Each structure stands twice: as structure tokens, then as C-alpha cells.
Coordinates of C-alpha atoms and ligand atoms in Angstrom, one line a residue:
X1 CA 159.1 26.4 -106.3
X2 CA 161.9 28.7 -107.5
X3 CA 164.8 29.4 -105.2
X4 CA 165.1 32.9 -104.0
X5 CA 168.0 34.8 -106.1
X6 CA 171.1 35.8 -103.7
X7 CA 171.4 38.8 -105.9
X8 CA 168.4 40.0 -104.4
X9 CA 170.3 40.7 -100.9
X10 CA 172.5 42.9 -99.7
X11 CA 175.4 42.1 -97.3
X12 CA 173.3 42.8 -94.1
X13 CA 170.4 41.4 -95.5
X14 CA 173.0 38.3 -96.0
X15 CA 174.3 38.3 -92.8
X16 CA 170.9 38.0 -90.7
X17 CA 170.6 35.5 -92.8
X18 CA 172.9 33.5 -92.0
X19 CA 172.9 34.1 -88.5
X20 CA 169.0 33.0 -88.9
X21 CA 170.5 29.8 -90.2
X22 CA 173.0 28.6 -87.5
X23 CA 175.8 30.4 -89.5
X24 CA 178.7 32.9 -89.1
X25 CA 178.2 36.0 -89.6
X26 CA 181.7 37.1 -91.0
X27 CA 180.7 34.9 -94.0
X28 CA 178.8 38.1 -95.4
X29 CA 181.9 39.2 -96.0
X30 CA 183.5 36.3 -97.8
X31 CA 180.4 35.3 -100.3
X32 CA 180.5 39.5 -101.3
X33 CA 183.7 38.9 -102.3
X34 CA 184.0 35.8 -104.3
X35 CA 180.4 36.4 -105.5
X36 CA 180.7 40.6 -106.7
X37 CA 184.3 41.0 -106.1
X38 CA 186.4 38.3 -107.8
X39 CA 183.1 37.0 -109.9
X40 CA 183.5 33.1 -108.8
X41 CA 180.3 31.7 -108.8
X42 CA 180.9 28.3 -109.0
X43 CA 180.3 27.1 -104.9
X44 CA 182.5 24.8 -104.6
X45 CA 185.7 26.9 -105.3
X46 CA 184.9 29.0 -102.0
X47 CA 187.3 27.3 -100.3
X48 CA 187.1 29.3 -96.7
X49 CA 183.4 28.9 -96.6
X50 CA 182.8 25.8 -94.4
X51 CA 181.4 22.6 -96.1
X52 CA 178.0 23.2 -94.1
X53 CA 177.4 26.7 -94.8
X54 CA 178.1 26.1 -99.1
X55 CA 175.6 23.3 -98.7
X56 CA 173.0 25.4 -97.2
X57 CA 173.5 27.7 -100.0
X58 CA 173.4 25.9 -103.0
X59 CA 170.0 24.4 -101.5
X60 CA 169.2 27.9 -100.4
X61 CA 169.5 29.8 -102.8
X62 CA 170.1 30.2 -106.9
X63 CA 172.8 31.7 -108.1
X64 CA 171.8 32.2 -111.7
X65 CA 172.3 35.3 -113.9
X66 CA 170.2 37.3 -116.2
X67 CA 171.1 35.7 -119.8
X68 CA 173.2 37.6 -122.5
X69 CA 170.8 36.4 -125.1
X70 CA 172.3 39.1 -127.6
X71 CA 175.1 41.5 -128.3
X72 CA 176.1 43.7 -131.3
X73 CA 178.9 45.9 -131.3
X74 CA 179.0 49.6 -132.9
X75 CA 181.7 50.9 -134.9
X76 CA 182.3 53.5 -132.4
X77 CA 182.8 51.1 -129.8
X78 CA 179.0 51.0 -128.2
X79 CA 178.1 47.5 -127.0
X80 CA 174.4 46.5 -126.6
X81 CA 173.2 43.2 -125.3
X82 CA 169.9 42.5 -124.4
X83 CA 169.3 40.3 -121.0
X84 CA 166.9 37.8 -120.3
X85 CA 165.1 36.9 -116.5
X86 CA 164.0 33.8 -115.6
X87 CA 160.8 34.1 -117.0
X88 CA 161.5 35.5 -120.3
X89 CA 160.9 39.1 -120.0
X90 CA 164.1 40.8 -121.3
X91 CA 166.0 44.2 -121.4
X92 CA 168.6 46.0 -123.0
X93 CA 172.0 47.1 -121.4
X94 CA 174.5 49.2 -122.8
X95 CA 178.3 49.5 -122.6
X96 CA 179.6 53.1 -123.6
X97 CA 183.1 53.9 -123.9
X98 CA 184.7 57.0 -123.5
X99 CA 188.4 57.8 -122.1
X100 CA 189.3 55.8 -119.3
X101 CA 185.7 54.8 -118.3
X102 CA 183.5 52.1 -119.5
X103 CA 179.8 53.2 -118.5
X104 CA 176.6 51.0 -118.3
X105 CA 173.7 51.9 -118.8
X106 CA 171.1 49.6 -116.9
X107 CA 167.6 49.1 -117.0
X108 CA 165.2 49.3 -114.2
X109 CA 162.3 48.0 -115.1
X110 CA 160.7 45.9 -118.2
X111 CA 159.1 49.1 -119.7
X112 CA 158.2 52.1 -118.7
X113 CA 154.6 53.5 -117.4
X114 CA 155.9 57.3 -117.9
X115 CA 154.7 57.2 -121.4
X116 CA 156.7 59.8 -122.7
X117 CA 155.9 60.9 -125.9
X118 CA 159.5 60.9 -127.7
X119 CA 160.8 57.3 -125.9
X120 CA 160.3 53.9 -127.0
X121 CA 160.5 52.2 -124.2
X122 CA 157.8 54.7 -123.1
X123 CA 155.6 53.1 -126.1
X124 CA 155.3 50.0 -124.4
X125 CA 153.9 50.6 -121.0
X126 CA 155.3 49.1 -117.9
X127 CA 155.6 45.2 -117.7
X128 CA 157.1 45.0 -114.3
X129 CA 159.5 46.5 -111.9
X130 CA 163.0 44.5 -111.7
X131 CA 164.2 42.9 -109.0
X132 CA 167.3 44.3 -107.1
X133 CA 169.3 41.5 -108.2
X134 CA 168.1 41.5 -111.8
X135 CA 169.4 45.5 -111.8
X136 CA 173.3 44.3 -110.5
X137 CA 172.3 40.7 -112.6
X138 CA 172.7 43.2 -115.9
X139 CA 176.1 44.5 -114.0
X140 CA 177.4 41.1 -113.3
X141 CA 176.4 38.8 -116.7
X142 CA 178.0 41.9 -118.7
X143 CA 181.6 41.5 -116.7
X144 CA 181.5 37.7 -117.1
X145 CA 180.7 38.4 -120.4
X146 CA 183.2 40.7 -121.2
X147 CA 185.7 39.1 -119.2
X148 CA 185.1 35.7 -121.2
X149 CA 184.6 37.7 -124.7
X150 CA 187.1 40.2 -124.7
X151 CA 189.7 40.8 -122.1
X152 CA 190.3 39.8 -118.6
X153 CA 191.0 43.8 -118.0
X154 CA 187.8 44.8 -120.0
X155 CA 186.1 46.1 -116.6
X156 CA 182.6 48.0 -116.1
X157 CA 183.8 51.0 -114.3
X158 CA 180.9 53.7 -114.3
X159 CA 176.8 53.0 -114.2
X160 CA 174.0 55.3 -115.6
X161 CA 170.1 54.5 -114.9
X162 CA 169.6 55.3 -117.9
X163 CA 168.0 52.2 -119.5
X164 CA 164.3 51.2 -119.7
X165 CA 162.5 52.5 -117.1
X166 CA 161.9 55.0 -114.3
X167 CA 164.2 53.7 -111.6
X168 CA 162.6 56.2 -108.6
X169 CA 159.4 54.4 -110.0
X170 CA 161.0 51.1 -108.9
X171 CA 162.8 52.7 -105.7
X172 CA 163.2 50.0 -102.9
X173 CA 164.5 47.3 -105.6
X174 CA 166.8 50.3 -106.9
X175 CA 167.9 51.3 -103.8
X176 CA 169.1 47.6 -102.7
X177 CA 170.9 47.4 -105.9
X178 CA 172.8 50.7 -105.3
X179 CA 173.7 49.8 -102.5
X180 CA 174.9 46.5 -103.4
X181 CA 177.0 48.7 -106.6
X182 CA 178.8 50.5 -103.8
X183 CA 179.5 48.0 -101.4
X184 CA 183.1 47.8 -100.2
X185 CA 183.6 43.8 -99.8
X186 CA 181.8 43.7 -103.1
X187 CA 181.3 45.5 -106.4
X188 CA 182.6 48.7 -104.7
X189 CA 182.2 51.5 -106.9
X190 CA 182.1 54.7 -105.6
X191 CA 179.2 57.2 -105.5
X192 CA 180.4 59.6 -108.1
X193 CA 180.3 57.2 -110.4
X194 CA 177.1 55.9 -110.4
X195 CA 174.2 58.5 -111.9
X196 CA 170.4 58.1 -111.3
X197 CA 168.1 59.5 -114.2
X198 CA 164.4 60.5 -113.0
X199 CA 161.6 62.6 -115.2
X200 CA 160.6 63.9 -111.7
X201 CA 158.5 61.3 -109.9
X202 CA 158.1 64.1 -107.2
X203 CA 157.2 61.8 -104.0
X204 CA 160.3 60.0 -104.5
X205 CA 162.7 62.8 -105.3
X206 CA 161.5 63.9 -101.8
X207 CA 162.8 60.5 -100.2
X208 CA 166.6 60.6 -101.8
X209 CA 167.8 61.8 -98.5
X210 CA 167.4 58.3 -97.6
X211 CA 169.2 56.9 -100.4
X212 CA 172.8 56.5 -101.4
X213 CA 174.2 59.7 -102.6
X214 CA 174.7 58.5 -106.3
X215 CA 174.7 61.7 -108.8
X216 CA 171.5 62.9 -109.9
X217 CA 170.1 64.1 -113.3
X218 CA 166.4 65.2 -113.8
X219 CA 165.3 64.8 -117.8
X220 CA 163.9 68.1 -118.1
X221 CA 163.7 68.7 -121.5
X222 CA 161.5 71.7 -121.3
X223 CA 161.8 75.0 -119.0
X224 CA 158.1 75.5 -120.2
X225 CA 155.3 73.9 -118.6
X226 CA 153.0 73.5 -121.6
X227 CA 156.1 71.8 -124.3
X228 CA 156.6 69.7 -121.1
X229 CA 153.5 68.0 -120.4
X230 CA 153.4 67.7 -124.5
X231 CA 156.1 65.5 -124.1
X232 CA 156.6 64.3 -120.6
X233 CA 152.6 63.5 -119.3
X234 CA 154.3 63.3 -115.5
X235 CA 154.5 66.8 -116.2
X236 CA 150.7 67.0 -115.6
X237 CA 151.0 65.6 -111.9
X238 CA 154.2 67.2 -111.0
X239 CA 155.1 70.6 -112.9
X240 CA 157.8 72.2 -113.0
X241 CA 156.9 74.3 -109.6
X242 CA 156.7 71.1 -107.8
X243 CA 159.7 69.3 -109.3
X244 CA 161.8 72.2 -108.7
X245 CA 160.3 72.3 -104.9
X246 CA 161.4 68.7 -104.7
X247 CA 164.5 69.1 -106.1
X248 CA 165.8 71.5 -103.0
X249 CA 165.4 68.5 -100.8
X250 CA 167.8 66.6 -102.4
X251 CA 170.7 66.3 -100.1
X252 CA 174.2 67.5 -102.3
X253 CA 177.7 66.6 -100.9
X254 CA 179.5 70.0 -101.2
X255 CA 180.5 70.8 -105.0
X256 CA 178.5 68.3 -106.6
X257 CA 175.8 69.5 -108.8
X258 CA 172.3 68.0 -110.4
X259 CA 172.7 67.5 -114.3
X260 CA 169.5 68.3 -116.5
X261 CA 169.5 66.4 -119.2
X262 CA 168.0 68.2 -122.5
X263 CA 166.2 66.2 -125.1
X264 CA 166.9 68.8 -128.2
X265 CA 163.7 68.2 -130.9
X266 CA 163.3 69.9 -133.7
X267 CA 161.3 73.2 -133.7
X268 CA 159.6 71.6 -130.1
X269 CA 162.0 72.8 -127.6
X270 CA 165.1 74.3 -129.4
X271 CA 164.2 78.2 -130.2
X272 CA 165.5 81.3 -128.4
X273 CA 162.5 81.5 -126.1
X274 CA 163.4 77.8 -124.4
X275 CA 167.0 79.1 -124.4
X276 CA 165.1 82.3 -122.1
X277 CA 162.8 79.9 -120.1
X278 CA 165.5 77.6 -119.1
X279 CA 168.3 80.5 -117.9
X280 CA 164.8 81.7 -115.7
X281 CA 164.8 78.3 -114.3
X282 CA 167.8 77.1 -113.9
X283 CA 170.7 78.1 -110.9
X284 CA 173.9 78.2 -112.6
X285 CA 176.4 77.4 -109.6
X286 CA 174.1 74.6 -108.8
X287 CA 173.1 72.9 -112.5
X288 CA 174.6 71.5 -115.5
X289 CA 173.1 71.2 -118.6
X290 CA 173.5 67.8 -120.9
X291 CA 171.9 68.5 -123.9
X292 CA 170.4 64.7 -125.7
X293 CA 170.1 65.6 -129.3
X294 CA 167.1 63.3 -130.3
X295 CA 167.3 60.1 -131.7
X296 CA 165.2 59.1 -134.4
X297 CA 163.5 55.9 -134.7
X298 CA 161.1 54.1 -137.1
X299 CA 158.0 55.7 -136.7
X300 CA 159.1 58.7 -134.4
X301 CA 156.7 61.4 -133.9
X302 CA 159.7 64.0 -133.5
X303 CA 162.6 65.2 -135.6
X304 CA 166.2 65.5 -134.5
X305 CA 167.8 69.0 -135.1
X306 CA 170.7 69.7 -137.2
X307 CA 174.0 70.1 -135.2
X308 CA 174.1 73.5 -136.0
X309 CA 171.4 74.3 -134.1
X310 CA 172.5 71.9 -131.2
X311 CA 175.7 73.9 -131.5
X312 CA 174.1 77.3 -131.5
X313 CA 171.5 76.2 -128.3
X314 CA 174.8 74.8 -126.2
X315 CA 176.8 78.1 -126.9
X316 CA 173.9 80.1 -126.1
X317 CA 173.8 78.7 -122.4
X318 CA 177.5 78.8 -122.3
X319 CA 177.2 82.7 -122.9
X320 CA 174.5 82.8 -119.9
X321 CA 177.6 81.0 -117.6
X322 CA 176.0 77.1 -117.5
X323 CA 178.1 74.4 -117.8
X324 CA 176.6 72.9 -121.1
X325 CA 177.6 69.8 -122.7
X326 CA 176.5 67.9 -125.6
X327 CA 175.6 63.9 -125.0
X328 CA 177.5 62.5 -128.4
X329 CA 175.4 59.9 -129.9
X330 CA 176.9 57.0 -129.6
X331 CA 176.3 53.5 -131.9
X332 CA 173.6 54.4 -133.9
X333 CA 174.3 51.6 -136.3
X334 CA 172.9 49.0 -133.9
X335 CA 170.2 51.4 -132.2
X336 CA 171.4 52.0 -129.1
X337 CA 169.1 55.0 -127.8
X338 CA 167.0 53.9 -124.8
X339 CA 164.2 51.4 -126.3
X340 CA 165.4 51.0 -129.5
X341 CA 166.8 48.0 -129.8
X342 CA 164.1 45.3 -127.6
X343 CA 161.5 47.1 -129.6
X344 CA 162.8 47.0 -133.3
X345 CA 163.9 43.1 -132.5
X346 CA 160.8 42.0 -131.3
X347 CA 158.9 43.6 -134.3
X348 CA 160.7 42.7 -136.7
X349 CA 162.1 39.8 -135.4
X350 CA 165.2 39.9 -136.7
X351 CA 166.2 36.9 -134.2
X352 CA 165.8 34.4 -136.9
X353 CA 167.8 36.1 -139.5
X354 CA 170.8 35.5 -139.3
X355 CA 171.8 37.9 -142.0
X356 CA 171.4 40.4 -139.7
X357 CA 173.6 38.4 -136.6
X358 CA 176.2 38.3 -139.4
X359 CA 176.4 42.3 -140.2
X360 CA 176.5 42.2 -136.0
X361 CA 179.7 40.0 -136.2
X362 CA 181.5 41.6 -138.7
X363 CA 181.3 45.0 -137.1
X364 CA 182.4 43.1 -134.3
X365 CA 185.6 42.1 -136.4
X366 CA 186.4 45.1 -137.9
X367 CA 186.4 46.9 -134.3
Ligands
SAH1 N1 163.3 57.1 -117.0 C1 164.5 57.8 -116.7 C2 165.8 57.1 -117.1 C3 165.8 56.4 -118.4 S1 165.7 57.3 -119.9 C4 164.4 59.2 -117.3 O1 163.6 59.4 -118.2 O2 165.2 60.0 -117.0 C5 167.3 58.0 -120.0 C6 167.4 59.2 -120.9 O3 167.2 58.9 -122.3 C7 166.3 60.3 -120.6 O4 166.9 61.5 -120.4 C8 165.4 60.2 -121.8 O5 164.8 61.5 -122.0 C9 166.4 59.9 -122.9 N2 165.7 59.4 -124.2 C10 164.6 58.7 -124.3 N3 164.2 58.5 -125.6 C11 165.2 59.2 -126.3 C12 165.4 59.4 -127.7 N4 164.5 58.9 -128.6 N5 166.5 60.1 -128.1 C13 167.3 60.6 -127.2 N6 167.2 60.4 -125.9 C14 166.1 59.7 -125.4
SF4_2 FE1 160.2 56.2 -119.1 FE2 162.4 57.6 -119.1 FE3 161.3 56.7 -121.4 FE4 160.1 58.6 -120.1 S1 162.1 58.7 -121.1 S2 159.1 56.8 -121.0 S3 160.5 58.1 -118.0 S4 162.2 55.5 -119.8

């Protein structure tokens, strides 16, 4: 039988653990640190953790990582890398950078069962939910990757859910992972930078009181109910009355405010009419808009628009008085939009060529 995954507790889950076991309980704090903190993982280095207590751990528990089976760098700097778990199902994870941050995006489950109509990962139903140490697991093998690949000061320093999968669909395993993101003695980032994408699974929305208070963004997409459920079928359980009901309950520190994220499609949801619906709906002290011009893939129902016309639909809800920003697309060369890249791999499967592995490296180079 498998050993249970430390990376599947958090640091009081830890120390009743050890406690449980005959153990101190102050070596919580120790494991978090060499474990998240300085990234140690070989046992036997811990040198103020008792002879005992390291035995009962390595027979305990495993300590192994989701797998960096592959990585491809963009020109602009995007870094993709799809994970393997321990039994074979994999995601894809990827490392935006921008200023002084260096954001990941992390997946939340293998799949999606939201089936939205423009999203790839949305074409492949849901395989399963991921573990909570399988969501920091992505966190952690991309460091020690980076760290071993690139630079010792190459550090993760912002996380979007924003990968494969609904992560309120997945809560509890979510919610032990954020957590274990923003724990002092260990990863320790801070809320604000850790964001939480739903498409408005309404139950749970109402239970975020009782969860960290990361930022939230809802992927809205439409103001109008009908172009909604066209694209978004959760729109059909939970319109946009409901989700908009929910959304009040959502408990907000004082001047922080919920992002809705925009998916712009050609002639679907980009005319002067959803520029009308969405100033009805949307509170502009209390929103901010983040318009997603679409990304095409092979075999997309949808169209992306030209930037004019993202241009043209940003200023207009700049004149209404939103705060409206415009995602930049970032490493289209190695299809990095949410899906794109497990998908395309596995169909094609460009794993065996090793033409393609070589364009990957050279990029790589050149960067
Ligand atoms: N399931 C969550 C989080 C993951 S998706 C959610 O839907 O919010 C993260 C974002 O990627 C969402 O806003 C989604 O609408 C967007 N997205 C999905 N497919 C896309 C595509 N083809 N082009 C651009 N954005 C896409
Ligand atoms: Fe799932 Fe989000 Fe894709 Fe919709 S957009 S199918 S909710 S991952």
C-alpha cells in the first residue's frame, strides 16, 4: 500500500499527528520549514529533528513530488510544464512573468466537469479532483525546478487558480492547499497574492466566509443570461440573479475588490449591448473588469476579436468609471491558454518527436 503524501497536511493537521505518535509537537514547525520554507527534502539533512521522529517519517509517510515530465519556454518568457501524479494522470502549470512577480497558474483538478463551451480543458470532462498536496506539489516541483534549472533567486512569488479545473468544485482539498500557500513557518505567501478563479459554483461561493481570504475573480463572460448559458452551462443552475446573490456573501477585507474576468469572442459577447448589460450589472466601486481576449485553438468553436475591438470594449467601460484591464496573452507559441497544451500533446503526441522538444529548447536558448 502507498504511503500517505505529507503534502496532503497542513501544520495542525501535522502536529496532532505527531502528538498521535509519541512526538513533539513543536516539530510542526521545523518539518514546515525545511520541507516548504528552505525546500530540503532529503530527511536526513534535518538535523534538529530527533533520530526517532525522521524514522517515523520516512516509514510514515512519502515525500515524493508531482513530476516535471515537460517544460517549453515562450519567447515572451511564459513557462509551461506539465506535472505528473503518482498514478499517471497529469496537468499543466504555468509560470507567467510580469514586473517583479513571477505568477503560477495551478491546476485544481484533472479536467473539468463545467463543460464550458469555449475551454479545453472543459472538453474533456472531469477525471478527478486533486489532492491538497498535489495542488502545492505543482508549487513545490516548479521551485525545485526552477531553482535547479535556472537561478537560485528564480522564486514563485504570486498563484492564480487558473489552471485546469473548477477549484470551488474541489473545495476542501483547495482549501487545505491555500492554507498551506499562506502558512507562516512554511510557503508563506500572503493573501493578496494568491487569486481564486470560479464560473460561479453558487453553494460554494456561499461558504468562502470560511475560507482563506485569497482574492476572488468570477469568469463572467456575459452580463446576459442567454449568451451565458450558451457558453457557460452552470449558467443554467446558477444565473446570473443567483450568482450575483451569492457573491454579496463573500466576506471583502476593506478596499479589496472582486475581478470579473471577461472572455471577449467574436460577435458572441463583444457588441455595444453587452457593453450596456454589464454597466447594469456590475457595481463600479466594488468590481474590476479583466477582459481575456480569446484564445484560439485547433478546432475552436469561437473566434477571437481583433484588438481593436478589445481596445474599443475596454475604453468603453473605462468611460462608464470601471477599472478595466486587458489580460495580455502571453506564450502563444507553446499554447499556454488553460487546456491547451495536455490536450494538443496527448493528440498528437508530440512526446515522441523530438523535433518538436528541439524547437522547445532552442526557444529556450534564445530567451
Ligand atoms: N475554472 C475556473 C478557473 C480556471 S479557468 C474558471 O473558469 O474561472 C481560468 C480562466 O481561463 C477562466 O476565466 C476561463 O474563462 C479562461 N479560459 C478558458 N478557456 C479560454 C480560452 N480558450 N481563451 C481564453 N481564456 C480562456
Ligand atoms: Fe472548467 Fe473553468 Fe474551463 Fe469552464 S473555463 S470548463 S470552469 S476550467
Amino acid at each position: 500500500m502507498t504511503k500517505p503524501s505529507f503534502f496532503d497536511l497542513t501544520i495542525s493537521d501535522l502536529a496532532d499527528e505527531l502528538v498521535a505518535a509519541g512526538h513533539k509537537k513543536f516539530a510542526a514547525t521545523q518539518l514546515f520549514e525545511w520541507v516548504y520554507d528552505r525546500k530540503i527534502l532529503d530527511i536526513e539533512s534535518w538535523t534538529n529533528v530527533s533520530k526517532k521522529c525522521r524514522e517515523w517519517l520516512s516509514e510514515t509517510y512519502s515525500f515524493d513530488l508531482p513530476k516535471v515530465i515537460f517544460h517549453a519556454k515562450s519567447y515572451d518568457g511564459t513557462r509551461k510544464f506539465l506535472v505528473q501524479f503518482e498514478d499517471k494522470q497529469t496537468v499543466e502549470t504555468v509560470v507567467i512573468p510580469a514586473r517583479n512577480r513571477l505568477t503560477q497558474c495551478i491546476s485544481s483538478q484533472v479536467g473539468c466537469a463545467i463543460g464550458c463551451t469555449f475551454c479545453h480543458t472543459g472538453t474533456q470532462g472531469l477525471k478527478r479532483h486533486l489532492k491538497p498536496g498535489e495542488i502545492t506539489g505543482q508549487f513545490m516541483s516548479v521551485s525545485l525546478w526552477l531553482r535547479e534549472n535556472v537561478h537560485e533567486e528564480e522564486r514563485l512569488t504570486n498563484i492564480v487558480y487558473m489552471g485546469q479545473g473548477e477549484p470551488l468544485h474541489n473545495y476542501e482539498n483547495v482549501k487545505k492547499a491555500t492554507i498551506n500557500f499562506l502558512e507562516q513557518k512554511g510557503l508563506g505567501l500572503s493573501q493578496r497574492k494568491i487569486t481564486l478563479s470560479t464560473s460561479g459554483l453558487v453553494p460554494k461561493i456561499k461558504m468562502l466566509h470560511d475560507f482563506p481570504p485569497v482574492n476572488i475573480a468570477i469568469s463572467l463572460h456575459s452580463a446576459k443570461n442567454d449568451t451565458r448559458t450558451e457558453l457557460m452551462p452552470i449558467n443554467k443552475a446558477y444565473d446570473l440573479q443567483r450568482l450575483f446573490d451569492a457573491i454579496k456573501s463573500i466576506p471583502l477585507k476593506a478596499h479589496r475588490r472582486i475581478t470579473y474576468e471577461y472572455l471577449l469572442i467574436a460577435g458572441v459577447n463583444d457588441t455595444k449591448s453587452d457593453v450596456e448589460a454589464l454597466n447594469k450589472l456590475l457595481d463600479k466601486r466594488e468590481s474590476k473588469i479583466n477582459l481575456i481576449p480569446f484564445n484560439e485553438y485547433p478546432g475552436s468553436n469561437y473566434k477571437k476579436p481583433s484588438n481593436d475591438q478589445v481596445l474599443w470594449f475596454m475604453d468603453q467601460m473605462i468611460k462608464k468609471g470601471y477599472t478595466c484591464t486587458i489580460r495580455a496573452t502571453k506564450g502563444e507559441d507553446i499554447l499556454a491558454a488553460c487546456g491547451q497544451l495536455k490536450t494538443q500533446y496527448e493528440k498528437l503526441n508530440l512526446w515522441d518527436q523530438s523535433v518538436e522538444i528541439r524547437k522547445i529548447e532552442n526557444s529556450d536558448a534564445q530567451a
